[in-house]
Amino acid sequence: VTLLSCLVDTELSFLDYIRGGTQINFTVAIDFTASNGNPSQPTSLHYMSPYQLNDYAMALRAIGEIIQDYDSDKMFPALGFGAKLPPDGRVSHEFPLVRSCFTQHPAIHHLGPRS
């Protein structure tokens, strides 16, 4: 019996990439298109209840609390898309969210770099 070829395939894990020096930068993009419903209505994905997080906030918190430990600069750019912005009301496909707007909900406020 003669072995003509042998291939050993290694499956790398997430931690293998981190140990190998892979850099991760966490960036958030929020969908402001009308398909999410009216943000003043509780059925909207953008509804900001004073009592509980909306679906977006829950996802951001769940992912952010884990990924922040792997983000080297602890800076989390936040972008929006699909909103009609002043002064002309045209739909923007990418715009920055300023920190004061992004952190208005008290449950999201601490989703930043840990001290």
Short mmCIF file of C-alpha atoms in Angstrom, two decimals:
data_model
loop_
_atom_site.label_atom_id
_atom_site.label_comp_id
_atom_site.label_asym_id
_atom_site.label_seq_id
_atom_site.Cartn_x
_atom_site.Cartn_y
_atom_site.Cartn_z
CA VAL A 1 0.00 0.00 0.00
CA THR A 2 1.41 3.40 -1.01
CA LEU A 3 0.08 6.64 0.41
CA LEU A 4 0.14 9.23 -2.37
CA SER A 5 -1.26 12.21 -0.53
CA CYS A 6 -2.24 13.27 2.95
CA LEU A 7 -3.94 16.50 3.97
CA VAL A 8 -4.46 17.51 7.58
CA ASP A 9 -7.13 20.20 7.79
CA THR A 10 -7.15 22.32 10.94
CA GLU A 11 -10.30 24.10 12.03
CA LEU A 12 -9.45 27.30 13.85
CA SER A 13 -11.60 28.62 16.66
CA PHE A 14 -12.46 32.23 17.49
CA LEU A 15 -9.82 32.17 20.25
CA ASP A 16 -7.20 30.87 17.83
CA TYR A 17 -7.71 33.99 15.73
CA ILE A 18 -7.53 36.26 18.81
CA ARG A 19 -4.35 34.55 20.02
CA GLY A 20 -2.93 34.98 16.53
CA GLY A 21 -3.32 38.76 16.74
CA THR A 22 -6.63 39.33 14.96
CA GLN A 23 -8.02 42.76 15.83
CA ILE A 24 -11.77 43.24 16.27
CA ASN A 25 -13.54 46.58 16.00
CA PHE A 26 -17.21 46.62 17.00
CA THR A 27 -19.36 48.97 14.91
CA VAL A 28 -23.12 49.35 15.31
CA ALA A 29 -25.57 50.13 12.51
CA ILE A 30 -29.24 50.76 13.28
CA ASP A 31 -32.03 50.48 10.73
CA PHE A 32 -34.27 53.56 10.73
CA THR A 33 -36.36 52.55 7.71
CA ALA A 34 -40.15 52.78 7.90
CA SER A 35 -40.41 48.98 7.73
CA ASN A 36 -39.78 48.89 11.49
CA GLY A 37 -43.01 50.75 12.19
CA ASN A 38 -43.80 54.02 13.92
CA PRO A 39 -41.32 54.51 16.79
CA SER A 40 -44.04 56.01 18.98
CA GLN A 41 -45.99 52.72 18.85
CA PRO A 42 -45.08 49.79 21.15
CA THR A 43 -45.15 47.41 18.15
CA SER A 44 -42.19 49.20 16.52
CA LEU A 45 -38.69 47.78 16.85
CA HIS A 46 -37.60 51.36 17.64
CA TYR A 47 -40.07 51.96 20.45
CA MET A 48 -38.29 53.29 23.54
CA SER A 49 -40.22 52.01 26.54
CA PRO A 50 -39.25 53.47 29.91
CA TYR A 51 -39.72 49.97 31.38
CA GLN A 52 -37.90 47.57 29.07
CA LEU A 53 -35.40 47.41 26.23
CA ASN A 54 -36.60 47.17 22.65
CA ASP A 55 -35.31 44.41 20.35
CA TYR A 56 -32.46 46.56 19.04
CA ALA A 57 -31.28 47.54 22.52
CA MET A 58 -31.41 43.94 23.73
CA ALA A 59 -29.32 42.78 20.76
CA LEU A 60 -26.80 45.60 21.19
CA ARG A 61 -26.43 44.89 24.89
CA ALA A 62 -26.06 41.11 24.44
CA ILE A 63 -23.45 41.40 21.70
CA GLY A 64 -21.73 44.49 23.07
CA GLU A 65 -21.16 43.07 26.53
CA ILE A 66 -19.25 40.16 25.00
CA ILE A 67 -17.45 41.78 22.08
CA GLN A 68 -16.23 44.81 24.06
CA ASP A 69 -13.65 42.60 25.74
CA TYR A 70 -12.13 41.80 22.34
CA ASP A 71 -12.25 45.33 20.89
CA SER A 72 -8.75 46.75 21.24
CA ASP A 73 -9.62 50.47 21.34
CA LYS A 74 -12.96 50.19 23.22
CA MET A 75 -14.46 52.71 20.75
CA PHE A 76 -17.79 51.65 19.26
CA PRO A 77 -18.82 53.77 16.26
CA ALA A 78 -22.59 53.91 15.83
CA LEU A 79 -24.19 54.55 12.44
CA GLY A 80 -27.77 54.76 11.28
CA PHE A 81 -29.33 54.18 7.89
CA GLY A 82 -32.71 54.71 6.25
CA ALA A 83 -33.78 57.91 8.06
CA LYS A 84 -35.03 61.11 6.48
CA LEU A 85 -32.60 63.73 7.74
CA PRO A 86 -32.86 67.51 7.88
CA PRO A 87 -32.59 69.96 6.31
CA ASP A 88 -34.00 68.51 3.08
CA GLY A 89 -35.67 65.33 4.39
CA ARG A 90 -33.84 63.04 1.98
CA VAL A 91 -33.23 59.45 3.02
CA SER A 92 -29.66 58.89 4.20
CA HIS A 93 -28.09 55.47 3.72
CA GLU A 94 -25.37 56.10 6.32
CA PHE A 95 -25.09 58.71 9.06
CA PRO A 96 -23.33 58.87 12.42
CA LEU A 97 -25.33 58.61 15.62
CA VAL A 98 -24.06 61.05 18.20
CA ARG A 99 -23.37 59.60 21.64
CA SER A 100 -26.02 61.74 23.36
CA CYS A 101 -28.74 60.28 21.12
CA PHE A 102 -27.45 56.71 21.30
CA THR A 103 -27.31 56.60 25.07
CA GLN A 104 -30.61 58.26 25.98
CA HIS A 105 -32.12 55.00 27.19
CA PRO A 106 -30.78 54.29 30.71
CA ALA A 107 -30.31 50.57 30.01
CA ILE A 108 -27.96 51.29 27.09
CA HIS A 109 -26.04 54.06 28.84
CA HIS A 110 -23.45 51.72 30.35
CA LEU A 111 -22.82 49.79 27.12
CA GLY A 112 -19.51 51.46 26.53
CA PRO A 113 -15.97 50.89 27.67
CA ARG A 114 -15.80 49.48 31.16
CA SER A 115 -13.75 51.38 33.69
#
